[in-house]
Each structure stands twice: as structure tokens, then as C-alpha cells.
Amino acid sequence: MPKPEVDPTVQLELSVDRSSPVPLYFQLSQQLEAAIEHGTLTPGSLLGNEIELAARLGLSRPTVRQAIQSLVDKGLLVRRRGVGTQVVHSQVKRPLELSSLYDDLEAAGQRPATKVLVNTLVPASAEVAAALGVAEDSDVHRVERLRLAHGEPMAYLCNYLPPGLIDLDTAQLETTGLYRLMRAAGITLHSARQSIGARAATTAEAERLAEETGAPLLTMQRVTFDDTGRAVEYGTHTYRPTRYSFEFQLLVRT
Amino acid sequence: MPKPEVDPTVQLELSVDRSSPVPLYFQLSQQLEAAIEHGTLTPGSLLGNEIELAARLGLSRPTVRQAIQSLVDKGLLVRRRGVGTQVVHSQVKRPLELSSLYDDLEAAGQRPATKVLVNTLVPASAEVAAALGVAEDSDVHRVERLRLAHGEPMAYLCNYLPPGLIDLDTAQLETTGLYRLMRAAGITLHSARQSIGARAATTAEAERLAEETGAPLLTMQRVTFDDTGRAVEYGTHTYRPTRYSFEFQLLVRT
DNA sequence: TCAATCGGAATGTCCGGACAATCTGACTAC
DNA sequence: GTAGTCAGATTGTCCGGACATTCCGATTGA
């Protein structure tokens, strides 16, 4: 009779470099993540107990635990008391992050193109002022862009940024995404408040996206904050739903 | 001349109960979270250094750090080396969680109602079988519901569940949400893969939601997994975009 | 044969300490 | 007056250990 399916404990070759400035727990978690991604650690397989793993690597248990915990937080591992730590069964991709449309498209091999329609300073409307936390009628950047994939319009992006944060160069905006520019300017993105909805296209909207008036559009509004809690960007986007939808993985907060 | 704004270090009354079975770090993090929610800890205020906080509470520094870290993970606090830990400036609500439409509506005071249209066993289509990881044509639960708020239809929900997991009682489905039933049945929800889009309503869809044919609809598809990685639910939902939109807060993963 | 009990194994919590990295502000030198 | 330097403060990383809690399987008893 065949033995019942038992998730095997996997022996990996792991190693850490103590002379590296990269934290030890981070080195370990990256190697484990790579092994999961690569398939060396198969879903359901046990990781082996923490104490022995620590001894094998010459690390302390807290350090090993910190590495494992970071992967648990990402949803790649599950720990169970008395049982052990195992790789999650399901096809977990990535938890939802603050994604950039440009990067998403590029990763999907869609070769995105951007057409900057407007790049100017305007007085903040009440709505924009409230979102960015600046005074009404004070100057803010306004950027309107059309994002295309395979030459077809895909999304219309209208963004507002507080002044003084970043130098918005039209040429740069056409070759990369806004988030990448902000990160390059030393802004640490931290969180965002989003709202996703749908509505019928107005005539102006339809024209921009090569749709018909009244066609359904996917809409997204977002305020992005940096690590000090300042609002650094407010955007109103409309997407062609036949060309784009939001896909992401959620984790239950525990 | 007025003094420049300086974020004050706040002195809170904190205490822990060592006889409680609740972990010490959790007691502390809950008190801190409550203080933030309540406004005692104002945005931008410093928390005071960890060492002194630990001494004041009679705890060790790792325990205090664990409490603070859990709030950092939730996006409520920000730590900066050499500076300290401070409350995030922005109006952080809650990071996106695996939300239940029913609970969301109830929390918003909308008094949701549910009408169960279908509650039966059907053979799994290829699409459903793939999503749930079961054999094609094997039996799965199919539940169709209409969710109303203030007597108006708001969303049409079609869900599939693998058999044997839960007893689906129509009366219970009309008085509470599916997720709450699953949790009550001992299922630990862990993660979900979602896709949000939009499309024009077909005649049948329009009729169900009291809209016109061709009206824009917001759509959501979701596969939910429990903590072992099993798929426990697959759903296809359509929402009236004039009545509902998805709102959530994202954190950048670091 | 089946159910209750026990013990091993693994993670969960907590401690106290040590040193490194980084930021801020004050001091010093030009 | 301005720029560079230094010291203090604070979090980041890491160690080694201790005991509690929970799960699962094996032994024991009916």
C-alpha cells in the first residue's frame, strides 16, 4: 500500500554572509523567498524547525524567526504551533502593493507609451486642496497623461502634486512612470487611499479614450502619502475596462 | 514670533496585566492603537523612546518593540532611526482587508438586506472547477444573492463553494454575510485573489439591479483561500456603480 | 475496536544585554 | 555668517536562553 502523502521537510542549501551590510535575517528571507519562487520549496512542504535551522546556519533563533516572520507577513508561509512552518498551498502571487500602472504594463510586456497632454501649474480647486492638504487656490502641479499600450489608448491619468517636491519634466514623464520619478527624487512612498468605481463616459472622456459616449469606464481616485504622512500626489484616472482591470492579492490582517 | 511647530512627546497612562493570558505586546499595541484612534496620540506626536517606555511599563525592550512593530505594519506609526517613533500624519483608516460587503454596509449604517435567489448544488463548470481546484462536473454549492440597501438593489452576488465545508442555510444567508458564516464554521480566511473591472450591463443583469441595458456595472471576481491554501470560495459580483465603489487604504510593502 | 490520555515536538512569548547605523542639533573653524 | 564636524539620542540588528502553549501521534485503557 502506498504511504499517505506526507509533506516532506526540505533540506536547502542556505548560507549567510556575515561581512555583508545586508541584515542576516534579510539575507535568509530572500533565499527562502527565492526557493519558494523557484519551486525548490514546494507548496505544503515543511521548513524544518527553527532551532535546528538556526544551528545549521550559525544564527540565533530570533534572527531566523524574523526572517520567517517576514515571509509569513507576505503570505508565503504559514506557521502552526506544534506542527511547523510550511509553504502556502495556493498560487499566492504578491500581496497588493502600491502599484504603478507603467511598471505593471512594462512587466506584462505591453511596452507602454505615454503622451503628456498637460504639464502646468494651476490654482488648487477645493477638491484638490482638500486631498493634498494645501490651501485653496495655492499653486499645484497638474499633469494630464494618456497611457497607451500597443498604440491603443488605455487610460487617461490626471494627477496633482504639491509644488516644490519634484521637478516634473515632460520628456521624463513620457518615458517612465510618475512613481518612479518620485522615488528617484527621494520621496519614500508609504501608503495610499484609493477608491475604485465605474461610470458612463462623457463625450469628452470617450473622445480621449477612443470609446463611445456612454460606454462604461473604470475609474480610480488615489491620494498617496509619503512616510511622514504628507500627501504627495492626488490622481483621478479613467481606464478602458476592455483593456484593463485591477488584479491583486489580499491578505487577511491578523 | 510664534515658536515653530514641534511634535511633542506624549505621556500616556499605559499598563499591562501580567496575569492575563493576552500577550503583553498585544495588550500594549491595543492600548496604543486605541489612543491613536481616540485622538490622545495626535498625528505627528512622538511616542518616547523604547527603552524608557519599556522601563516605565516593566517590560523588556523586545516586547515593546513587538507592540510598536505591529502598529507600524498596520501603517499607524512610523519609526525613524535617530529620531523616534511618531504617529502617522495622514488620515490612515485601515489597511485593506478581506472585507465583507455585508459588514461594510452594516458598519456604514445602511441596514443591508439580502435576498437569496438560488441556493443549490450544481456540477462545476470548467471556470469554477479551475478556481476552486476541484474536478470538473463535481458538485459545488451555488448561491445567488441580491444585496439591497434602503430597499434598493445594490449588488448581485454569485458564489461557488466546495461541498462539505459548510452548511448553507438560506435563512442564515438572508440575515448575515457569507464570510461571517464561514468564520463561524471554523474556516480561517487567509487571502484572496481579486479582480475588479467594469462592463456594460446585459439585459438580464440590468433587470436584476433595476438598471438599464448597457448601463455601466462594476464587477468583482474573487477566489478566497483559507490558511492551508485551499480555495474555499469563488465569487462573481456585479455592483451598481452609482451605489457602491471600492474604497481602501494600501501600504507599500517594504 | 474505539476512545481517552500522555508525551514529544514545534512554535509563541518574553527576558536582558550588546553593538551598529543613523539622524538631529550644537559647536567649532574658516 | 556659513559650512563642516562632533556628540548625543534613538532605532536597527543580533545574541542566548527560559518557559508556555498547542498540535499530533502513540500508547493505554475500556
Coordinates of C-alpha atoms in Angstrom, one line a residue, chain B residues 29-120:
Chain B
S29 CA -0.4 47.6 21.0
Q30 CA -4.1 47.6 21.6
Q31 CA -3.7 50.5 24.1
L32 CA -1.6 52.4 21.7
E33 CA -4.0 51.8 18.8
A34 CA -6.9 52.9 21.0
A35 CA -5.0 56.1 22.0
I36 CA -4.4 56.9 18.3
E37 CA -8.0 56.2 17.4
H38 CA -9.3 58.2 20.3
G39 CA -7.0 61.1 19.5
T40 CA -5.0 61.0 22.7
L41 CA -2.0 60.4 20.5
T42 CA -2.2 63.1 17.8
P43 CA -0.7 62.7 14.3
G44 CA 2.9 63.6 14.4
S45 CA 3.4 63.2 18.1
L46 CA 6.4 61.3 19.3
L47 CA 6.0 58.1 21.2
G48 CA 9.0 58.5 23.5
N49 CA 12.0 56.2 23.3
E50 CA 11.6 52.4 23.5
I51 CA 14.0 51.9 26.4
E52 CA 12.3 54.3 28.7
L53 CA 8.9 53.1 27.7
A54 CA 9.9 49.6 28.5
A55 CA 11.3 50.6 31.8
R56 CA 8.1 52.5 32.7
L57 CA 5.9 49.5 31.9
G58 CA 8.2 47.0 33.5
L59 CA 8.6 45.2 30.1
S60 CA 11.7 44.3 28.1
R61 CA 12.6 46.3 25.0
P62 CA 11.9 43.4 22.6
T63 CA 8.3 43.2 23.9
V64 CA 7.8 46.9 23.5
R65 CA 9.3 46.8 20.0
Q66 CA 7.0 43.9 19.0
A67 CA 4.0 46.0 20.1
I68 CA 5.2 49.0 18.1
Q69 CA 6.2 47.0 15.1
S70 CA 2.6 45.6 14.8
L71 CA 1.3 49.1 14.6
V72 CA 4.0 50.1 12.1
D73 CA 2.8 47.2 10.0
K74 CA -0.7 48.5 10.2
G75 CA 0.5 51.9 9.0
L76 CA -0.4 53.7 12.2
L77 CA 3.2 54.5 13.3
V78 CA 6.4 55.4 11.6
R79 CA 9.8 54.8 13.1
R80 CA 12.9 56.7 12.2
R81 CA 16.4 55.9 13.4
G82 CA 17.9 58.6 15.5
V83 CA 14.5 60.4 15.7
G84 CA 11.9 58.2 17.3
T85 CA 8.6 56.8 16.6
Q86 CA 5.7 59.0 15.7
V87 CA 2.1 58.7 14.7
V88 CA 1.5 59.0 11.0
H89 CA 0.2 62.4 9.9
S90 CA -2.4 61.3 7.5
Q91 CA -5.9 60.1 7.9
V92 CA -5.0 56.5 7.8
K93 CA -8.1 54.5 8.2
R94 CA -7.5 50.8 7.9
P95 CA -5.3 48.9 5.5
L96 CA -7.3 46.9 3.0
E97 CA -8.6 43.7 4.5
L98 CA -10.6 40.9 3.1
S99 CA -13.8 42.8 3.5
S100 CA -17.3 41.6 3.6
L101 CA -19.9 43.7 1.7
Y102 CA -22.4 42.9 4.4
D103 CA -20.2 44.0 7.2
D104 CA -19.2 47.1 5.3
L105 CA -22.8 48.1 4.7
E106 CA -23.7 47.4 8.3
A107 CA -20.8 49.4 9.6
A108 CA -21.9 52.3 7.4
G109 CA -25.3 52.1 8.9
Q110 CA -27.0 51.1 5.7
R111 CA -29.0 48.3 7.2
P112 CA -28.4 45.8 4.4
A113 CA -30.9 43.2 3.3
T114 CA -30.2 40.0 1.4
K115 CA -32.5 38.1 -1.0
V116 CA -31.3 34.6 -1.8
L117 CA -32.2 33.8 -5.4
V118 CA -30.6 30.4 -5.7
N119 CA -29.1 28.0 -3.2
T120 CA -28.4 24.7 -4.7

